[in-house]
Amino acid sequence: MTERHAILRQRWLLVLILALPLAALLLSADYKAGAEDEHGVPPTVQDAHHEAAAQSAHGDEHGARAEEHGAHGREVAPLLTPTTIPSGILPPALILVLGAILVPFVPRAVRSFLAVALPALTLWYIWTQVPDGCLVVWRFLNYDLHVLRADRLSLIFGKIFTLVGAIAGIYAWHNGERRQQVAALLYNAGAVGVTFSGDYFTLYAFWELMAISSTLLIWARRRPESARAGGRYILVHLAGGAVLLGGILLQYHHTGSFLIERFAPGSGGMAAICILIGFCLNAAVPPLGAWLPDAYPRATITGAIFCSALTTKTAVYVLLRVFPGWEVLAIVGSIMAVYGVVYAVLANDIRELLSYHIISQVGYMVAGCGIGTIMGVNGSTAHAVCHILYKALLFMGAGAVIQTTGFEKLTDLGGFWKRQKWVFFLFMVGAFSISGVPIWNGFTSKSMVVAGAGEAHMTWPFMLLSLASVGTFLSIALKLAYATWMGKDRGIQPEKAPRNMLIAMGIAAFLCTLLGLKPSLLYRDLPYAVHWNPFTIPHLVEAIQILLFTFFTFYVLIPKFVPHRTISIDTDVFYRKPARLARKVFVTAVGAFFDRTDVLGHRVADRVSGALRDPTDWIPGWPRRVPSDDPGYDEDRARMPLALPLGLTLLALAVLSVLLLLS
């Protein structure tokens, strides 16, 4: 059988494996998370709504109850509008920006310390000094910039961004390269700045800072493929930033304000569409998300940790802030979840596989935003927090493998798990977390989004999100782990991983387990009061059924899941394939045209200057000058007669005099 036929057979097998658990799920499980009351409203949502209404009546900080209704009458959860303006509070991102400016001028050991201490200091500052509901306004030119707007949504994202920044700093402790350390701090500052921005002017500044600094982490690997991928990455993000800026300017034209406000579903016109496209590009929503698996596998080993945690989750934050309840996001997010899983199963590069799973998992968050209810927004926020932790852990494990073995492809790895036990065990914690295995954090957050889809009676999003769980467990916890560490022993003798890498992985694994065993630690910081228990018998049975069926299928068909040296074609083919033609038309041809124009211009200038140097050369029969460097040159004989020049001068004066007299 040819390799092409083998690949096609593998894809049909994948479709079969994904379809069977879904069929079993539809036949055996009720997609509603709980029994409805006599009014047809699920108790979880109803209780949460009553809780929020009571809080509003008593002026509680958790939020007002000015309800807006989205599609099909679903209640779109509101967020508290900050009103207080305390003095002496600065935007937390300034700590990281100032630190990034300081870092290049200190010794290497101090730089590594600051790379951990600055995000940790920012985390402490957000946790203790930035109260819920605070608003800081700075006057800039003729505008009031809301440089710090804090509510429960922004606070939880700010905390997790700085926490993962500190963990990634520990992981990168051994790396003393200034460029990466500065870029990582600026990248973290951009994410925190976007999180606390209250106006589009401030948001856009930090948005572009993220694009530039993350590109530096890709280029810092100093490989030809990294240079090309970084070039494509920055062009795509600058294009997305231009669309976002266009939407911001249109919004300002219509409203006269730069303030970030929520768009009611379907409102806002072209301004809302442009802003939504700009946000969705950073969220890697297909077909705009091919930049992610193209760029992240080519970033530096430590830089990829920051990339996996910040850009897409910052986009999720702004979608939750501006577009909750837009049903198109629920549909798109559900498709994302399956789309990323399919490509991940087919991937051969370790970090490319994990990158496609970023798209898949962000799909859950985008879907939760589109659902827009209290359960949907809470689930999306919780899953973003959990995803940042376990995805950072997975990328740290993949980075440790690449650094200690020198291999990145699954087809080159295998058979050395006993020689790298700690990395393997810690990686598996992240694998079980992302797969939604009970007692780890992915289960406690993913189940909220799926239940939110069920409570909102969104059948297709519920089915697709449930289906994606199968592919996640199959591709990461089973295929990736088996192909990387188990399988055929290829005689790989990995080097010993730096101790700081293992410490960082241990911290992330501990947090994944802690939030899985005690989800209340996470739930208490979510935007709205949570009435949700993931550890009910129906939820546990459903999750275990899916996991066991997937494991049994993989175990029986292990030979069918052997990695192949293939390249998956994604939507970036539409701008990568025509790249040579575009370069010839818009770069090479344009450059050649300007080069020829420059040569022609010089020739014309030489001719004109030579002709104007001595106008007497134009007169027929007039003796020509002999070049002074000619051996037969005689100054007296070469001197021109004065009669004609004097005559021409007198004629010109006469004509000028007549013109003056006539005027």
XYZ file of C-alpha atoms in Angstrom:
663
model
C 0.000 0.000 0.000
C 1.391 3.423 -0.927
C 2.059 6.055 1.702
C -0.741 8.221 0.273
C -3.258 5.398 0.658
C -2.029 4.784 4.200
C -2.592 8.423 5.107
C -6.093 8.434 3.607
C -6.924 5.264 5.526
C -5.652 6.852 8.734
C -7.929 9.847 8.202
C -10.978 7.672 7.628
C -10.074 5.792 10.787
C -9.922 9.087 12.669
C -13.407 10.034 11.447
C -14.732 6.669 12.628
C -13.124 6.995 16.059
C -14.539 10.494 16.533
C -18.005 9.516 15.338
C -18.569 6.425 17.507
C -18.225 8.115 20.929
C -20.505 10.913 19.753
C -23.164 8.414 18.718
C -22.860 6.655 22.073
C -23.100 9.988 23.854
C -26.273 10.974 22.019
C -27.891 7.620 22.742
C -26.936 7.349 26.396
C -26.671 10.848 27.848
C -29.021 13.767 28.194
C -27.258 16.848 26.920
C -28.899 19.100 29.513
C -26.703 19.614 32.556
C -29.569 19.395 35.024
C -33.293 18.876 35.327
C -35.425 21.891 34.428
C -37.995 23.364 36.751
C -41.622 23.873 35.798
C -40.712 27.074 33.919
C -38.168 25.300 31.732
C -35.157 27.078 33.242
C -32.198 24.960 34.435
C -31.652 25.369 38.190
C -27.968 26.240 37.768
C -28.614 29.257 35.582
C -31.725 30.313 37.458
C -29.977 30.250 40.817
C -27.028 32.173 39.421
C -29.337 34.799 37.990
C -31.204 35.147 41.300
C -27.877 35.403 43.090
C -26.681 38.146 40.780
C -30.005 39.994 41.085
C -29.793 39.905 44.875
C -26.243 41.197 44.749
C -27.364 44.089 42.585
C -30.194 44.985 44.944
C -27.770 45.230 47.863
C -25.054 47.055 45.909
C -22.757 44.049 45.997
C -19.515 44.291 44.020
C -20.208 41.195 41.967
C -22.305 42.995 39.370
C -25.455 44.848 38.419
C -28.440 43.100 36.951
C -29.296 45.263 33.969
C -30.111 42.292 31.755
C -29.784 42.215 27.991
C -31.248 39.461 25.883
C -29.410 37.738 23.073
C -30.566 35.256 20.495
C -33.450 32.954 21.488
C -34.050 34.947 24.672
C -30.823 33.869 26.331
C -29.827 36.263 29.093
C -26.468 37.874 28.347
C -24.628 38.303 31.610
C -23.625 41.913 32.444
C -20.397 42.976 34.107
C -19.849 45.579 36.790
C -18.937 49.050 35.499
C -16.046 50.468 37.563
C -16.859 53.818 39.124
C -14.297 54.611 41.807
C -11.114 56.483 40.919
C -8.527 55.820 43.661
C -5.355 57.858 43.729
C -1.859 56.398 43.731
C -2.683 53.273 41.716
C -0.659 52.723 38.538
C -1.368 50.351 35.634
C 0.295 47.021 36.556
C 1.802 46.710 33.076
C 4.147 49.615 33.882
C 6.060 47.390 36.319
C 6.895 44.985 33.511
C 7.647 47.720 30.974
C 10.047 49.523 33.312
C 11.628 46.196 34.229
C 12.146 45.351 30.558
C 13.964 48.669 30.130
C 16.187 47.906 33.137
C 16.993 44.265 32.337
C 19.554 44.823 29.508
C 21.834 46.826 31.829
C 22.245 44.306 34.655
C 24.416 41.155 34.912
C 23.125 37.837 33.626
C 22.366 36.346 37.056
C 20.346 39.427 37.987
C 18.502 39.324 34.650
C 17.312 35.768 35.306
C 16.156 36.809 38.770
C 14.275 39.836 37.409
C 12.614 37.693 34.727
C 10.895 35.841 37.584
C 10.628 38.611 40.176
C 8.985 41.241 37.948
C 5.961 39.088 36.952
C 5.712 37.885 40.570
C 5.791 41.500 41.801
C 3.103 42.421 39.278
C 0.985 39.479 40.474
C 1.321 40.668 44.067
C 0.445 44.230 43.025
C -2.712 43.104 41.199
C -3.726 40.821 44.045
C -3.272 43.329 46.872
C -3.249 46.860 45.449
C -5.813 46.844 42.615
C -9.331 46.651 44.063
C -12.357 45.366 42.202
C -14.195 48.288 40.636
C -11.298 50.750 40.434
C -10.855 53.066 37.457
C -7.780 55.204 36.740
C -8.028 57.936 34.090
C -5.098 59.804 32.557
C -5.437 62.924 30.423
C -3.596 62.631 27.105
C -3.925 65.453 24.567
C -7.697 65.960 24.393
C -8.637 62.451 25.477
C -9.353 60.756 28.783
C -7.554 57.413 28.710
C -8.893 54.713 31.011
C -5.490 53.140 31.608
C -6.717 50.933 34.458
C -10.164 49.425 34.586
C -10.485 46.584 37.084
C -13.374 44.217 37.622
C -13.583 40.517 38.366
C -13.047 39.567 34.728
C -9.918 41.648 34.251
C -8.511 40.753 37.673
C -8.599 36.985 37.125
C -6.965 37.303 33.697
C -4.344 39.700 35.040
C -3.488 37.271 37.830
C -3.087 34.239 35.593
C -1.031 36.156 32.998
C 1.475 37.287 35.597
C 1.497 33.899 37.349
C 2.392 32.063 34.155
C 4.947 34.777 33.405
C 6.713 33.978 36.669
C 6.546 30.209 36.048
C 7.900 30.637 32.517
C 10.650 32.841 33.942
C 11.715 29.971 36.211
C 11.656 27.606 33.229
C 13.894 30.006 31.270
C 16.265 30.745 34.181
C 19.207 29.040 32.438
C 18.686 31.142 29.318
C 20.577 34.404 29.749
C 19.949 35.934 26.331
C 18.982 39.582 26.734
C 16.758 39.688 23.663
C 14.529 36.879 24.866
C 14.291 38.177 28.421
C 13.349 41.685 27.324
C 10.896 40.403 24.699
C 9.239 38.074 27.230
C 8.742 40.888 29.754
C 7.318 43.221 27.103
C 5.070 40.424 25.846
C 3.766 39.852 29.369
C 3.337 43.610 29.806
C 1.285 43.774 26.610
C -1.075 41.038 27.799
C -1.530 42.646 31.223
C -1.966 46.080 29.605
C -4.731 44.822 27.320
C -6.431 43.128 30.264
C -6.739 46.336 32.269
C -7.380 48.724 29.357
C -10.626 50.639 29.606
C -10.363 52.354 26.225
C -9.428 51.270 22.728
C -6.511 53.703 22.470
C -4.708 52.035 25.373
C -5.757 48.566 24.248
C -4.389 49.094 20.737
C -1.013 50.281 22.021
C -0.551 47.143 24.143
C -2.052 44.980 21.392
C 0.696 45.997 18.963
C 3.335 45.662 21.686
C 2.316 42.014 22.018
C 2.642 41.451 18.259
C 6.152 42.917 18.082
C 7.548 41.295 21.231
C 6.159 37.835 20.383
C 7.734 38.092 16.929
C 11.098 38.677 18.588
C 10.696 35.401 20.491
C 10.234 33.598 17.169
C 13.157 35.307 15.449
C 15.381 34.742 18.479
C 15.774 31.080 17.546
C 18.007 32.221 14.664
C 17.036 29.571 12.161
C 15.999 30.175 8.537
C 12.578 28.615 9.104
C 12.121 30.764 12.231
C 12.982 33.905 10.279
C 10.433 33.064 7.590
C 7.742 32.046 10.082
C 8.345 35.201 12.131
C 8.015 37.309 8.993
C 4.671 35.726 8.145
C 3.577 36.020 11.778
C 4.223 39.750 12.059
C 2.632 40.491 8.680
C -0.537 38.622 9.638
C -0.755 40.353 13.013
C -0.062 43.788 11.589
C -2.834 43.188 9.060
C -5.164 42.148 11.889
C -4.109 45.200 13.869
C -4.931 47.414 10.884
C -8.437 45.926 10.674
C -8.851 46.398 14.427
C -7.700 50.015 14.181
C -10.175 50.627 11.354
C -12.978 49.323 13.548
C -11.844 51.481 16.464
C -11.834 54.618 14.301
C -15.266 53.786 12.905
C -16.555 53.285 16.436
C -15.104 56.640 17.478
C -16.685 58.279 14.433
C -20.117 56.917 15.375
C -19.971 57.381 19.157
C -17.298 60.010 19.782
C -15.743 57.786 22.440
C -12.797 55.389 22.687
C -14.258 53.608 25.725
C -14.522 49.826 25.516
C -18.171 48.918 25.765
C -20.045 45.709 25.117
C -21.773 45.332 21.768
C -25.257 43.885 21.996
C -25.553 40.835 19.711
C -25.833 41.965 16.104
C -25.272 45.653 16.821
C -22.413 48.010 16.036
C -22.419 47.742 12.242
C -19.132 47.705 10.360
C -17.205 48.984 13.398
C -18.205 45.938 15.441
C -17.405 43.590 12.545
C -13.899 45.027 12.084
C -13.176 44.896 15.817
C -14.500 41.328 15.964
C -12.263 40.262 13.053
C -9.224 41.837 14.736
C -9.951 39.980 17.970
C -10.728 36.683 16.206
C -7.422 36.756 14.330
C -5.508 36.824 17.615
C -7.800 34.096 18.937
C -6.700 31.958 15.939
C -10.278 31.466 14.747
C -10.203 29.541 11.433
C -9.594 30.463 8.679
C -7.588 33.249 10.351
C -5.605 31.012 12.702
C -3.032 29.217 10.532
C -0.343 31.610 11.795
C -0.337 29.827 15.160
C 0.839 26.301 14.197
C 3.132 27.921 11.642
C 4.946 30.181 14.134
C 4.836 28.612 17.617
C 6.805 25.428 16.727
C 9.565 27.671 15.362
C 9.865 29.930 18.398
C 12.623 29.468 20.950
C 12.139 26.680 23.464
C 11.452 29.100 26.306
C 9.686 31.708 24.171
C 7.045 29.208 23.078
C 5.823 29.004 26.695
C 4.888 32.691 26.648
C 3.367 32.377 23.177
C 1.153 29.477 24.233
C -0.195 31.401 27.224
C -0.716 35.004 26.170
C -1.871 35.954 22.667
C -4.926 33.732 22.209
C -6.074 34.070 25.813
C -5.805 37.852 25.641
C -8.083 37.658 22.601
C -10.503 35.486 24.588
C -10.552 38.139 27.307
C -11.493 40.964 24.929
C -14.133 38.774 23.267
C -15.676 38.152 26.687
C -15.493 41.854 27.402
C -16.970 43.132 24.136
C -18.899 40.347 22.366
C -20.627 38.058 24.908
C -23.805 36.508 23.592
C -22.900 36.727 19.884
C -24.209 33.351 18.767
C -21.866 33.220 15.770
C -19.012 32.817 18.264
C -20.681 29.758 19.780
C -20.862 28.162 16.341
C -17.349 29.177 15.303
C -15.879 28.114 18.652
C -17.461 24.675 18.404
C -16.015 24.198 14.926
C -12.626 25.360 16.222
C -12.652 22.690 18.903
C -12.990 19.876 16.351
C -10.869 21.569 13.677
C -7.847 21.812 15.961
C -8.216 18.221 17.143
C -8.284 16.789 13.607
C -5.106 18.611 12.608
C -3.449 17.673 15.903
C -4.044 13.961 15.295
C -2.357 14.286 11.885
C 0.621 16.365 13.089
C 4.145 14.976 13.359
C 5.972 17.865 15.040
C 5.540 17.880 18.850
C 4.942 21.594 19.229
C 2.839 21.777 16.071
C 0.527 19.165 17.576
C 0.295 21.185 20.783
C -0.262 24.370 18.761
C -3.272 22.891 17.014
C -4.622 21.965 20.408
C -4.396 25.614 21.407
C -6.852 26.299 18.583
C -9.061 23.455 19.786
C -9.097 24.516 23.427
C -9.562 28.192 22.617
C -12.596 27.005 20.671
C -14.212 26.060 23.998
C -13.565 29.580 25.297
C -14.893 31.283 22.164
C -17.984 29.060 22.317
C -18.529 30.000 25.964
C -18.336 33.652 24.992
C -20.889 33.083 22.241
C -23.232 31.336 24.677
C -23.024 34.517 26.745
C -24.913 33.278 29.798
C -23.466 33.317 33.299
C -22.477 29.672 32.922
C -20.962 30.330 29.493
C -18.878 33.322 30.573
C -17.786 31.642 33.799
C -16.893 28.457 31.919
C -14.926 30.329 29.276
C -13.001 32.278 31.912
C -12.291 29.192 34.018
C -11.143 27.238 30.981
C -8.815 30.073 29.950
C -7.163 29.968 33.385
C -6.835 26.186 33.368
C -5.673 26.110 29.769
C -2.887 28.595 30.432
C -1.555 26.325 33.181
C -1.749 22.946 31.475
C -0.750 24.236 28.040
C 2.315 25.913 29.547
C 3.105 22.585 31.240
C 2.754 20.707 27.941
C 4.973 23.143 26.056
C 7.524 22.974 28.869
C 7.583 19.185 28.555
C 7.945 19.380 24.787
C 10.712 21.963 25.168
C 12.565 19.722 27.603
C 12.428 16.863 25.078
C 13.712 19.077 22.258
C 16.529 20.510 24.361
C 17.695 17.187 25.775
C 17.368 15.072 22.614
C 17.668 17.531 19.743
C 14.616 16.011 17.999
C 11.241 17.640 17.344
C 9.452 15.090 15.131
C 7.496 12.185 16.567
C 8.944 9.930 13.865
C 12.430 10.523 15.331
C 11.506 9.882 18.970
C 10.445 6.954 21.126
C 11.561 4.400 23.678
C 13.308 6.528 26.297
C 10.686 7.273 28.967
C 12.691 5.382 31.596
C 15.625 7.686 30.885
C 13.476 10.779 31.352
C 10.919 9.803 33.980
C 10.320 13.171 35.654
C 9.663 15.014 32.413
C 7.376 12.200 31.280
C 5.312 12.069 34.493
C 4.937 15.851 34.729
C 3.978 16.035 31.065
C 1.280 13.419 31.637
C -0.283 15.636 34.306
C -0.742 18.286 31.633
C -1.975 15.655 29.170
C -4.611 14.391 31.608
C -5.594 17.965 32.421
C -6.209 18.992 28.806
C -8.065 15.717 28.187
C -10.588 16.458 30.928
C -9.663 13.532 33.152
C -11.404 13.940 36.545
C -9.267 15.280 39.433
C -7.355 17.578 37.069
C -8.312 21.137 36.237
C -9.344 20.658 32.608
C -12.324 18.592 33.737
C -13.551 21.250 36.161
C -13.530 24.027 33.545
C -14.341 22.250 30.276
C -17.452 20.712 31.796
C -18.791 24.194 32.569
C -18.628 25.266 28.914
C -20.260 22.051 27.691
C -22.971 22.341 30.344
C -23.487 25.984 29.369
C -24.173 24.914 25.784
C -26.626 22.309 27.027
C -28.451 24.747 29.293
C -28.747 27.244 26.424
C -30.252 24.452 24.271
C -27.461 24.759 21.695
C -27.442 21.195 20.413
C -24.710 21.401 17.769
C -22.186 23.288 19.937
C -22.830 20.777 22.727
C -22.193 17.804 20.426
C -19.098 19.274 18.783
C -17.539 20.300 22.096
C -18.176 16.822 23.491
C -16.707 15.269 20.359
C -13.535 17.347 20.625
C -12.812 15.797 24.033
C -12.319 12.439 22.337
C -9.720 13.754 19.923
C -7.900 15.641 22.665
C -7.363 12.554 24.803
C -6.489 10.530 21.705
C -3.881 12.911 20.268
C -2.081 14.181 23.386
C -2.464 11.768 26.283
C -2.197 8.736 24.006
C -0.606 9.363 20.595
C 1.862 12.119 21.545
C 2.947 10.520 24.825
C 3.284 7.065 23.241
C 5.169 8.254 20.150
C 7.506 10.528 22.124
C 8.545 8.406 25.088
C 7.314 4.888 24.392
C 6.976 2.858 21.234
C 10.074 1.695 19.382
C 13.331 2.343 21.223
C 15.537 4.350 18.875
C 18.484 4.389 21.249
C 18.048 8.014 22.276
C 20.104 9.011 25.311
C 18.616 12.330 26.462
C 20.735 14.799 28.356
C 19.726 15.756 31.855
C 17.119 18.511 31.823
C 18.096 21.703 33.710
C 16.753 21.677 37.252
C 14.893 24.961 36.775
C 12.889 23.374 33.944
C 11.725 20.563 36.226
C 10.879 23.019 39.024
C 8.721 25.104 36.691
C 6.984 21.992 35.378
C 6.421 20.811 38.947
C 4.769 24.121 39.915
C 2.462 24.022 36.892
C 1.587 20.355 37.517
C 0.820 21.095 41.174
C -1.533 23.940 40.216
C -3.280 21.786 37.605
C -3.896 19.125 40.238
C -4.867 21.594 42.977
C -7.510 23.329 40.852
C -8.761 19.915 39.754
C -9.178 18.600 43.282
C -10.426 21.869 44.757
C -12.099 23.873 41.956
C -13.618 26.300 44.451
C -10.229 28.038 44.566
C -10.830 28.957 40.934
C -14.594 29.387 41.001
C -14.515 32.046 43.715
C -12.605 34.431 41.445
C -14.784 34.011 38.348
C -16.826 36.977 37.077
C -20.101 35.702 38.568
C -21.211 33.628 41.506
C -20.811 29.920 40.687
C -23.370 27.228 41.444
C -21.697 24.298 39.753
C -20.405 20.942 40.914
C -18.498 19.035 38.220
C -18.144 15.924 40.398
C -21.690 14.663 40.059
C -22.253 11.023 39.151
C -23.682 11.757 35.653
C -20.730 14.002 34.734
C -18.157 11.559 36.056
C -19.754 8.587 34.311
C -20.002 10.473 31.024
C -16.337 11.585 31.168
C -15.048 8.154 32.155
C -17.057 6.445 29.402
C -15.569 8.693 26.729
C -12.025 8.307 28.077
C -12.208 4.529 28.406
C -13.670 4.061 24.944
C -10.993 6.276 23.408
C -8.220 4.452 25.290
C -9.543 1.044 24.250
C -9.730 2.121 20.599
C -6.182 3.459 20.682
C -4.853 0.337 22.406
C -6.385 -1.965 19.821
C -5.284 0.150 16.855
C -1.863 1.332 18.019
C -0.134 0.390 14.724
C -2.576 2.626 12.850
C -1.487 5.652 14.856
C 2.203 5.422 14.043
C 3.303 8.968 13.071
C 4.066 9.671 9.415
C 6.428 12.201 7.874
C 3.648 14.271 6.396
C 2.807 17.956 6.145
C -0.762 19.055 6.854
C -2.066 21.742 4.511
C -3.803 24.537 6.395
C -5.369 27.803 5.277
C -1.973 29.488 5.238
C -1.426 27.742 1.894
C -3.397 30.574 0.311
C -0.689 33.096 1.159
C 2.345 30.784 1.300
C 1.939 29.120 -2.099
C 1.685 32.392 -4.062
C 4.581 33.853 -2.054
C 7.170 33.430 -4.834
C 4.880 34.922 -7.458
C 3.957 37.779 -5.146
C 7.638 38.412 -4.413
C 8.419 38.542 -8.133
C 5.510 40.866 -8.896
C 5.571 43.173 -5.881
C 9.246 43.045 -4.826
C 11.601 41.843 -7.565
C 9.784 43.510 -10.476
C 9.284 46.751 -8.571
C 12.935 46.793 -7.517
C 14.102 46.153 -11.079
C 11.842 48.937 -12.369
C 13.294 51.440 -9.902
C 16.858 50.300 -10.673
C 16.370 50.840 -14.412
C 14.660 54.160 -13.802
C 17.623 55.230 -11.675
C 20.143 54.294 -14.412
C 18.098 56.069 -17.082
C 17.784 59.141 -14.892
C 21.534 59.328 -14.419
C 22.103 59.048 -18.158
C 19.622 61.824 -18.942
C 21.152 64.022 -16.224
C 24.642 63.496 -17.679
C 23.456 64.424 -21.165
C 21.603 67.507 -19.986
C 24.451 68.748 -17.778
C 26.930 68.190 -20.625
C 24.743 70.086 -23.062
C 24.227 73.044 -20.719
C 27.861 73.280 -19.713
C 28.704 75.344 -22.892
C 25.706 76.591 -24.951
C 28.051 77.615 -27.807
C 28.362 73.940 -28.679
C 24.836 74.178 -30.062
C 25.895 76.689 -32.813
C 26.679 74.946 -36.124
C 30.210 75.588 -37.353
C 31.366 76.985 -34.040
C 34.804 75.630 -33.153
C 34.675 72.986 -30.470
C 36.687 73.173 -27.307
C 39.701 70.910 -27.014
C 39.755 68.936 -23.749
C 42.356 70.305 -21.354
C 43.837 66.841 -20.838
C 44.551 66.431 -24.567
C 48.332 66.282 -25.261
C 47.947 68.912 -28.044
C 46.063 71.362 -25.904
C 47.106 75.070 -26.348
C 45.311 77.544 -24.112
C 45.739 80.519 -26.486
C 44.565 78.620 -29.549
C 41.667 77.036 -27.688
C 40.342 80.366 -26.434
C 37.008 81.201 -28.102
C 36.454 84.535 -29.950
C 34.501 87.126 -27.952
C 32.455 88.647 -30.743
C 29.585 86.222 -30.714
C 29.216 85.936 -26.906
C 29.271 89.729 -26.559
C 26.759 90.069 -29.365
C 24.436 87.569 -27.774
C 24.764 89.342 -24.431
C 23.951 92.747 -25.944
C 20.983 91.238 -27.785
C 19.634 89.750 -24.579
C 20.005 93.084 -22.765
C 18.222 94.873 -25.610
C 15.306 92.456 -25.520
C 15.094 92.757 -21.750
C 15.092 96.574 -21.958
C 12.266 96.570 -24.484
C 10.202 94.264 -22.309
C 10.749 96.501 -19.282
C 9.711 99.602 -21.228
C 6.573 97.925 -22.550
C 5.576 96.762 -19.066
